[in-house]
PDB file of C-alpha atoms in Angstrom:
ATOM      1  CA  ASP A  11     -17.467  -7.939 -42.453  1.00 64.00           C
ATOM      2  CA  THR A  12     -16.919  -7.794 -38.900  1.00 71.00           C
ATOM      3  CA  ALA A  13     -18.288 -10.374 -36.858  1.00 93.00           C
ATOM      4  CA  VAL A  14     -17.809  -9.055 -33.393  1.00 97.00           C
ATOM      5  CA  SER A  15     -17.408  -5.130 -33.505  1.00 96.00           C
ATOM      6  CA  GLN A  16     -16.844  -3.125 -30.273  1.00 97.00           C
ATOM      7  CA  THR A  17     -16.887   0.710 -30.094  1.00 96.00           C
ATOM      8  CA  PRO A  18     -15.215   2.789 -28.743  1.00 97.00           C
ATOM      9  CA  LYS A  19     -11.896   1.380 -29.693  1.00 96.00           C
ATOM     10  CA  TYR A  20      -9.958   3.610 -27.151  1.00 97.00           C
ATOM     11  CA  LEU A  21     -11.862   5.628 -24.258  1.00 97.00           C
ATOM     12  CA  VAL A  22     -10.218   8.155 -21.978  1.00 97.00           C
ATOM     13  CA  THR A  23     -11.857   9.570 -18.912  1.00 97.00           C
ATOM     14  CA  GLN A  24     -11.511  11.012 -15.611  1.00 97.00           C
ATOM     15  CA  MET A  25     -12.147   9.173 -12.596  1.00 97.00           C
ATOM     16  CA  GLY A  26     -15.621   9.257 -11.358  1.00 97.00           C
ATOM     17  CA  ASN A  27     -17.275   9.540 -14.776  1.00 97.00           C
ATOM     18  CA  ASP A  28     -20.006   7.017 -16.308  1.00 97.00           C
ATOM     19  CA  LYS A  29     -18.942   5.348 -19.425  1.00 97.00           C
ATOM     20  CA  SER A  30     -20.822   2.570 -21.783  1.00 97.00           C
ATOM     21  CA  ILE A  31     -19.075   0.036 -24.243  1.00 98.00           C
ATOM     22  CA  LYS A  32     -21.089  -1.390 -27.248  1.00 97.00           C
ATOM     23  CA  CYS A  33     -20.648  -4.702 -28.561  1.00 97.00           C
ATOM     24  CA  GLU A  34     -22.658  -6.334 -31.558  1.00 97.00           C
ATOM     25  CA  GLN A  35     -21.975  -9.677 -33.293  1.00 97.00           C
ATOM     26  CA  ASN A  36     -23.545 -10.766 -36.415  1.00 96.00           C
ATOM     27  CA  LEU A  37     -22.531 -14.412 -35.978  1.00 94.00           C
ATOM     28  CA  GLY A  38     -26.185 -15.211 -35.227  1.00 92.00           C
ATOM     29  CA  HIS A  39     -24.585 -16.555 -31.836  1.00 92.00           C
ATOM     30  CA  ASP A  40     -26.954 -17.102 -29.066  1.00 89.00           C
ATOM     31  CA  THR A  41     -24.638 -16.333 -26.145  1.00 91.00           C
ATOM     32  CA  MET A  42     -22.319 -13.103 -25.341  1.00 93.00           C
ATOM     33  CA  TYR A  43     -19.599 -12.317 -23.063  1.00 94.00           C
ATOM     34  CA  TRP A  44     -17.428  -9.585 -21.671  1.00 95.00           C
ATOM     35  CA  TYR A  45     -13.596  -9.939 -20.473  1.00 96.00           C
ATOM     36  CA  LYS A  46     -11.152  -7.728 -18.932  1.00 96.00           C
ATOM     37  CA  GLN A  47      -7.512  -7.809 -19.613  1.00 95.00           C
ATOM     38  CA  ASP A  48      -5.541  -6.085 -17.324  1.00 93.00           C
ATOM     39  CA  SER A  49      -1.762  -5.195 -18.089  1.00 91.00           C
ATOM     40  CA  LYS A  50      -0.206  -8.144 -17.383  1.00 90.00           C
ATOM     41  CA  LYS A  51      -2.359  -9.681 -20.347  1.00 90.00           C
ATOM     42  CA  PHE A  52      -4.436 -11.700 -18.083  1.00 92.00           C
ATOM     43  CA  LEU A  53      -7.782 -12.295 -19.185  1.00 93.00           C
ATOM     44  CA  LYS A  54     -10.614 -12.180 -16.578  1.00 92.00           C
ATOM     45  CA  ILE A  55     -14.513 -13.260 -17.389  1.00 92.00           C
ATOM     46  CA  MET A  56     -16.877 -10.333 -16.150  1.00 93.00           C
ATOM     47  CA  PHE A  57     -20.286 -11.617 -17.615  1.00 91.00           C
ATOM     48  CA  SER A  58     -22.390 -13.896 -19.927  1.00 91.00           C
ATOM     49  CA  TYR A  59     -25.689 -13.318 -21.301  1.00 89.00           C
ATOM     50  CA  ASN A  60     -27.442 -16.368 -22.981  1.00 86.00           C
ATOM     51  CA  ASN A  61     -30.073 -14.909 -25.637  1.00 82.00           C
ATOM     52  CA  LYS A  62     -30.595 -12.044 -23.342  1.00 81.00           C
ATOM     53  CA  GLU A  63     -30.595 -13.700 -19.813  1.00 85.00           C
ATOM     54  CA  LEU A  64     -27.531 -13.229 -17.307  1.00 87.00           C
ATOM     55  CA  ILE A  65     -25.806 -16.727 -17.624  1.00 85.00           C
ATOM     56  CA  ILE A  66     -22.095 -15.802 -15.482  1.00 83.00           C
ATOM     57  CA  ASN A  67     -21.604 -12.792 -13.148  1.00 82.00           C
ATOM     58  CA  GLU A  68     -18.597 -13.076 -11.630  1.00 84.00           C
ATOM     59  CA  THR A  69     -17.171 -11.143  -8.703  1.00 80.00           C
ATOM     60  CA  VAL A  70     -17.235  -7.572 -10.433  1.00 88.00           C
ATOM     61  CA  PRO A  71     -17.821  -4.582  -8.210  1.00 91.00           C
ATOM     62  CA  ASN A  72     -22.008  -3.598  -9.177  1.00 91.00           C
ATOM     63  CA  ARG A  73     -20.269  -0.579 -10.913  1.00 96.00           C
ATOM     64  CA  PHE A  74     -20.616  -2.727 -13.724  1.00 95.00           C
ATOM     65  CA  SER A  75     -23.886  -3.513 -15.420  1.00 94.00           C
ATOM     66  CA  PRO A  76     -24.424  -5.079 -18.736  1.00 93.00           C
ATOM     67  CA  LYS A  77     -27.397  -5.057 -20.622  1.00 92.00           C
ATOM     68  CA  SER A  78     -28.367  -7.162 -23.663  1.00 92.00           C
ATOM     69  CA  PRO A  79     -30.993  -5.221 -25.425  1.00 91.00           C
ATOM     70  CA  ASP A  80     -31.363  -8.347 -28.193  1.00 91.00           C
ATOM     71  CA  LYS A  81     -29.189 -11.481 -28.625  1.00 88.00           C
ATOM     72  CA  ALA A  82     -26.786  -9.636 -31.132  1.00 94.00           C
ATOM     73  CA  HIS A  83     -26.119  -6.701 -28.428  1.00 95.00           C
ATOM     74  CA  LEU A  84     -24.614  -6.843 -25.332  1.00 95.00           C
ATOM     75  CA  ASN A  85     -23.277  -3.516 -23.797  1.00 96.00           C
ATOM     76  CA  LEU A  86     -21.472  -2.518 -20.574  1.00 97.00           C
ATOM     77  CA  HIS A  87     -21.949   0.590 -18.379  1.00 97.00           C
ATOM     78  CA  ILE A  88     -19.900   1.542 -16.031  1.00 97.00           C
ATOM     79  CA  ASN A  89     -20.485   3.946 -12.975  1.00 96.00           C
ATOM     80  CA  SER A  90     -18.159   6.122 -11.138  1.00 97.00           C
ATOM     81  CA  LEU A  91     -14.977   5.005 -12.771  1.00 97.00           C
ATOM     82  CA  GLU A  92     -11.613   4.286 -10.704  1.00 97.00           C
ATOM     83  CA  LEU A  93      -8.421   4.185 -11.750  1.00 96.00           C
ATOM     84  CA  GLY A  94      -7.708   0.083 -11.573  1.00 94.00           C
ATOM     85  CA  ASP A  95     -10.649   0.007 -14.011  1.00 96.00           C
ATOM     86  CA  SER A  96      -8.200   0.661 -16.477  1.00 97.00           C
ATOM     87  CA  ALA A  97      -7.510  -2.316 -18.725  1.00 96.00           C
ATOM     88  CA  VAL A  98      -8.756  -3.629 -22.144  1.00 97.00           C
ATOM     89  CA  TYR A  99     -12.489  -4.878 -22.697  1.00 97.00           C
ATOM     90  CA  PHE A 100     -12.973  -7.670 -25.426  1.00 97.00           C
ATOM     91  CA  CYS A 101     -16.581  -8.873 -26.076  1.00 97.00           C
ATOM     92  CA  ALA A 102     -16.968 -12.237 -27.384  1.00 96.00           C
ATOM     93  CA  SER A 103     -19.728 -14.501 -28.533  1.00 94.00           C
ATOM     94  CA  SER A 104     -20.477 -18.135 -29.402  1.00 92.00           C
ATOM     95  CA  GLN A 105     -23.340 -20.439 -30.117  1.00 89.00           C
ATOM     96  CA  VAL A 106     -23.263 -22.631 -26.886  1.00 82.00           C
ATOM     97  CA  GLU A 107     -26.166 -24.915 -28.042  1.00 73.00           C
ATOM     98  CA  GLY A 108     -27.254 -26.427 -24.878  1.00 68.00           C
ATOM     99  CA  TYR A 109     -25.579 -28.539 -22.255  1.00 62.00           C
ATOM    100  CA  SER A 110     -22.732 -30.073 -24.132  1.00 62.00           C
ATOM    101  CA  SER A 111     -21.560 -27.577 -26.340  1.00 73.00           C
ATOM    102  CA  TYR A 112     -18.146 -26.969 -26.651  1.00 79.00           C
ATOM    103  CA  ASN A 113     -17.858 -24.659 -29.277  1.00 86.00           C
ATOM    104  CA  GLU A 114     -14.989 -22.019 -29.688  1.00 91.00           C
ATOM    105  CA  GLN A 115     -15.573 -18.020 -28.730  1.00 94.00           C
ATOM    106  CA  PHE A 116     -15.438 -15.196 -30.887  1.00 95.00           C
ATOM    107  CA  PHE A 117     -13.551 -11.920 -29.553  1.00 96.00           C
ATOM    108  CA  GLY A 118     -14.380  -8.436 -30.770  1.00 96.00           C
ATOM    109  CA  PRO A 119     -11.039  -6.167 -31.339  1.00 95.00           C
ATOM    110  CA  GLY A 120     -11.089  -4.705 -27.682  1.00 96.00           C
ATOM    111  CA  THR A 121     -11.994  -1.123 -26.038  1.00 97.00           C
ATOM    112  CA  ARG A 122      -8.676   0.025 -24.306  1.00 97.00           C
ATOM    113  CA  LEU A 123     -10.181   2.010 -21.212  1.00 97.00           C
ATOM    114  CA  THR A 124      -8.279   4.525 -19.527  1.00 97.00           C
ATOM    115  CA  VAL A 125      -9.133   6.116 -16.698  1.00 97.00           C
ATOM    116  CA  LEU A 126      -7.014   9.425 -15.074  1.00 96.00           C
TER     117      LEU A 126
ATOM    118  CA  ALA B   8     -11.787 -26.065  -9.084  1.00 80.00           C
ATOM    119  CA  GLN B   9     -10.451 -26.204 -12.494  1.00 87.00           C
ATOM    120  CA  SER B  10      -7.340 -24.490 -13.541  1.00 93.00           C
ATOM    121  CA  VAL B  11      -4.945 -23.892 -16.573  1.00 96.00           C
ATOM    122  CA  ALA B  12      -1.523 -23.557 -16.132  1.00 97.00           C
ATOM    123  CA  GLN B  13       1.021 -22.077 -18.708  1.00 97.00           C
ATOM    124  CA  PRO B  14       4.484 -22.515 -17.221  1.00 96.00           C
ATOM    125  CA  GLU B  15       6.198 -20.211 -19.381  1.00 96.00           C
ATOM    126  CA  ASP B  16       5.973 -16.186 -19.688  1.00 95.00           C
ATOM    127  CA  GLN B  17       7.880 -16.519 -22.844  1.00 97.00           C
ATOM    128  CA  VAL B  18       8.968 -18.904 -25.351  1.00 98.00           C
ATOM    129  CA  ASN B  19      12.007 -17.967 -27.847  1.00 98.00           C
ATOM    130  CA  VAL B  20      12.876 -19.821 -31.014  1.00 98.00           C
ATOM    131  CA  ALA B  21      14.455 -19.151 -33.985  1.00 98.00           C
ATOM    132  CA  GLU B  22      12.917 -18.858 -37.403  1.00 98.00           C
ATOM    133  CA  GLY B  23      12.161 -22.027 -38.883  1.00 97.00           C
ATOM    134  CA  ASN B  24      12.483 -24.127 -35.799  1.00 98.00           C
ATOM    135  CA  PRO B  25       9.626 -26.362 -34.117  1.00 98.00           C
ATOM    136  CA  LEU B  26       8.278 -24.486 -31.736  1.00 97.00           C
ATOM    137  CA  THR B  27       6.243 -25.801 -28.654  1.00 98.00           C
ATOM    138  CA  VAL B  28       3.961 -23.961 -26.068  1.00 98.00           C
ATOM    139  CA  LYS B  29       3.023 -25.607 -22.930  1.00 98.00           C
ATOM    140  CA  CYS B  30      -0.093 -26.042 -20.967  1.00 98.00           C
ATOM    141  CA  THR B  31      -1.159 -28.283 -18.193  1.00 98.00           C
ATOM    142  CA  TYR B  32      -4.826 -28.329 -16.879  1.00 97.00           C
ATOM    143  CA  SER B  33      -6.605 -29.908 -13.678  1.00 95.00           C
ATOM    144  CA  VAL B  34     -10.086 -30.516 -14.047  1.00 91.00           C
ATOM    145  CA  SER B  35     -12.345 -33.186 -12.018  1.00 87.00           C
ATOM    146  CA  GLY B  36     -14.030 -34.599 -15.460  1.00 85.00           C
ATOM    147  CA  ASN B  37     -12.861 -34.527 -19.149  1.00 88.00           C
ATOM    148  CA  PRO B  38     -11.646 -31.139 -20.466  1.00 91.00           C
ATOM    149  CA  TYR B  39     -12.776 -29.715 -23.634  1.00 93.00           C
ATOM    150  CA  LEU B  40      -9.230 -27.979 -24.805  1.00 96.00           C
ATOM    151  CA  PHE B  41      -8.759 -24.838 -26.745  1.00 97.00           C
ATOM    152  CA  TRP B  42      -6.033 -22.543 -28.007  1.00 98.00           C
ATOM    153  CA  TYR B  43      -6.247 -18.924 -29.210  1.00 98.00           C
ATOM    154  CA  VAL B  44      -3.837 -16.438 -30.192  1.00 97.00           C
ATOM    155  CA  GLN B  45      -3.837 -12.851 -29.604  1.00 96.00           C
ATOM    156  CA  TYR B  46      -1.614 -10.337 -31.926  1.00 95.00           C
ATOM    157  CA  PRO B  47      -0.421  -6.802 -30.739  1.00 92.00           C
ATOM    158  CA  ASN B  48      -3.508  -4.767 -30.118  1.00 89.00           C
ATOM    159  CA  ARG B  49      -6.169  -7.087 -31.636  1.00 92.00           C
ATOM    160  CA  GLY B  50      -8.615  -9.560 -29.939  1.00 93.00           C
ATOM    161  CA  LEU B  51      -8.526 -13.260 -29.356  1.00 96.00           C
ATOM    162  CA  GLN B  52      -8.789 -15.786 -32.554  1.00 96.00           C
ATOM    163  CA  PHE B  53      -9.316 -19.228 -31.807  1.00 96.00           C
ATOM    164  CA  LEU B  54      -6.981 -21.645 -33.400  1.00 97.00           C
ATOM    165  CA  LEU B  55      -7.808 -24.965 -32.361  1.00 97.00           C
ATOM    166  CA  LYS B  56      -9.458 -27.508 -29.639  1.00 96.00           C
ATOM    167  CA  TYR B  57      -9.715 -30.920 -28.396  1.00 95.00           C
ATOM    168  CA  ILE B  58     -13.092 -32.592 -27.434  1.00 92.00           C
ATOM    169  CA  THR B  59     -12.711 -35.917 -27.928  1.00 90.00           C
ATOM    170  CA  GLY B  60     -11.251 -38.652 -30.091  1.00 89.00           C
ATOM    171  CA  ASP B  61      -7.745 -38.282 -32.089  1.00 91.00           C
ATOM    172  CA  ASN B  62      -5.391 -36.957 -29.473  1.00 93.00           C
ATOM    173  CA  LEU B  63      -3.370 -34.960 -32.004  1.00 96.00           C
ATOM    174  CA  VAL B  64      -5.229 -31.630 -33.146  1.00 97.00           C
ATOM    175  CA  LYS B  65      -4.714 -29.895 -36.257  1.00 96.00           C
ATOM    176  CA  GLY B  66      -5.802 -26.450 -36.378  1.00 95.00           C
ATOM    177  CA  SER B  67      -4.798 -22.811 -37.967  1.00 92.00           C
ATOM    178  CA  TYR B  68      -1.995 -21.338 -39.866  1.00 93.00           C
ATOM    179  CA  GLY B  69      -0.062 -24.776 -39.439  1.00 96.00           C
ATOM    180  CA  PHE B  70      -0.324 -25.303 -35.761  1.00 97.00           C
ATOM    181  CA  GLU B  71      -0.893 -28.490 -33.661  1.00 98.00           C
ATOM    182  CA  ALA B  72      -1.820 -29.367 -29.896  1.00 98.00           C
ATOM    183  CA  GLU B  73      -1.531 -33.087 -28.487  1.00 96.00           C
ATOM    184  CA  PHE B  74      -3.634 -33.926 -25.613  1.00 97.00           C
ATOM    185  CA  ASN B  75      -1.900 -35.871 -23.322  1.00 96.00           C
ATOM    186  CA  LYS B  76      -4.599 -37.079 -20.688  1.00 95.00           C
ATOM    187  CA  SER B  77      -2.124 -39.110 -18.262  1.00 95.00           C
ATOM    188  CA  GLN B  78       0.117 -35.967 -18.145  1.00 96.00           C
ATOM    189  CA  THR B  79      -2.969 -33.761 -18.318  1.00 96.00           C
ATOM    190  CA  SER B  80      -1.550 -31.568 -21.055  1.00 97.00           C
ATOM    191  CA  PHE B  81      -2.415 -29.670 -23.977  1.00 98.00           C
ATOM    192  CA  HIS B  82       0.852 -28.537 -26.021  1.00 98.00           C
ATOM    193  CA  LEU B  83       0.719 -26.351 -28.545  1.00 98.00           C
ATOM    194  CA  LYS B  84       3.240 -27.315 -31.636  1.00 98.00           C
ATOM    195  CA  LYS B  85       4.284 -25.993 -34.973  1.00 98.00           C
ATOM    196  CA  PRO B  86       7.151 -27.912 -36.927  1.00 97.00           C
ATOM    197  CA  SER B  87       8.455 -24.536 -38.243  1.00 97.00           C
ATOM    198  CA  ALA B  88       8.057 -21.069 -36.768  1.00 98.00           C
ATOM    199  CA  LEU B  89       7.485 -18.090 -38.770  1.00 97.00           C
ATOM    200  CA  VAL B  90       8.427 -14.490 -37.699  1.00 97.00           C
ATOM    201  CA  SER B  91       4.740 -14.032 -38.368  1.00 96.00           C
ATOM    202  CA  ASP B  92       3.861 -16.486 -35.067  1.00 97.00           C
ATOM    203  CA  SER B  93       5.144 -13.560 -32.960  1.00 97.00           C
ATOM    204  CA  ALA B  94       2.256 -13.185 -30.413  1.00 97.00           C
ATOM    205  CA  LEU B  95       0.766 -13.912 -26.997  1.00 97.00           C
ATOM    206  CA  TYR B  96      -0.842 -17.318 -26.852  1.00 98.00           C
ATOM    207  CA  PHE B  97      -3.949 -18.625 -24.677  1.00 97.00           C
ATOM    208  CA  CYS B  98      -4.895 -22.180 -23.444  1.00 98.00           C
ATOM    209  CA  ALA B  99      -8.327 -22.263 -22.320  1.00 96.00           C
ATOM    210  CA  MET B 100     -10.691 -25.215 -20.613  1.00 94.00           C
ATOM    211  CA  ARG B 101     -13.879 -25.993 -19.746  1.00 89.00           C
ATOM    212  CA  ASP B 102     -14.884 -29.155 -18.006  1.00 85.00           C
ATOM    213  CA  SER B 103     -17.426 -31.216 -19.953  1.00 81.00           C
ATOM    214  CA  ARG B 104     -19.718 -32.167 -17.132  1.00 76.00           C
ATOM    215  CA  SER B 105     -20.305 -28.218 -16.210  1.00 70.00           C
ATOM    216  CA  GLY B 106     -22.816 -27.420 -18.856  1.00 65.00           C
ATOM    217  CA  GLY B 107     -22.640 -25.125 -22.146  1.00 62.00           C
ATOM    218  CA  TYR B 108     -22.978 -22.192 -20.413  1.00 70.00           C
ATOM    219  CA  GLN B 109     -20.261 -22.102 -17.726  1.00 74.00           C
ATOM    220  CA  LYS B 110     -17.201 -19.977 -18.163  1.00 81.00           C
ATOM    221  CA  VAL B 111     -14.308 -21.543 -20.082  1.00 89.00           C
ATOM    222  CA  THR B 112     -10.891 -20.841 -17.804  1.00 91.00           C
ATOM    223  CA  PHE B 113      -7.849 -19.425 -19.465  1.00 94.00           C
ATOM    224  CA  GLY B 114      -4.272 -19.506 -18.435  1.00 96.00           C
ATOM    225  CA  ILE B 115      -2.319 -16.448 -18.065  1.00 95.00           C
ATOM    226  CA  GLY B 116      -0.603 -16.224 -21.431  1.00 96.00           C
ATOM    227  CA  THR B 117       2.723 -17.273 -23.240  1.00 97.00           C
ATOM    228  CA  LYS B 118       4.526 -14.413 -25.131  1.00 97.00           C
ATOM    229  CA  LEU B 119       6.308 -16.370 -28.797  1.00 98.00           C
ATOM    230  CA  GLN B 120       8.580 -14.296 -29.755  1.00 98.00           C
ATOM    231  CA  VAL B 121      10.288 -16.062 -33.549  1.00 98.00           C
ATOM    232  CA  ILE B 122      13.703 -14.492 -34.032  1.00 97.00           C
ATOM    233  CA  PRO B 123      14.961 -14.178 -37.450  1.00 95.00           C
TER     234      PRO B 123
END
């Protein structure tokens, strides 16, 4: 049973296209995240949702739009794809449980996006 | 502003030897500290965390880490390295005062190469 799953695993597309990446977690966690890992393996948070509410929205182009239909799903839609969007995108989840939470995050396997 | 530094891009160690992967941090309050491991083409996996209490924390796969407040460090260690430990290791931190929903800051990662 996969705890955090992402689809697709690989995504190859042309510049200017619109694409979506889906994420689902079956851990019952209340918070989900999207991270971008670039070619140098640097990991940067993009968004975080808690119970379908946007909590973290880092400096990300507005071509990126997350959507959380329920607390088990967090999808990422990208409009007008650019070459610089090529990266590995990771979904993660954790149980935050309030202000003092220190729970670890569980990561999905990643989606490798290649923009040609 | 909080930050995490991993001063070594790569650490090479012979199989059977002890290994250390370094991490230092900067934060205004008290840190919650984490180590994650990323195997090739996989998502990050949680290894261990320091919240409070005993400075020596034990985690998965025989790894441990020592929290040193005076040196603001949280180095990852293992007494005897295995070839299968070869991977990318990330140190991460959250300020305990920042609230459970705030972002975790990741280091840039250290590639561990265990030589047979």
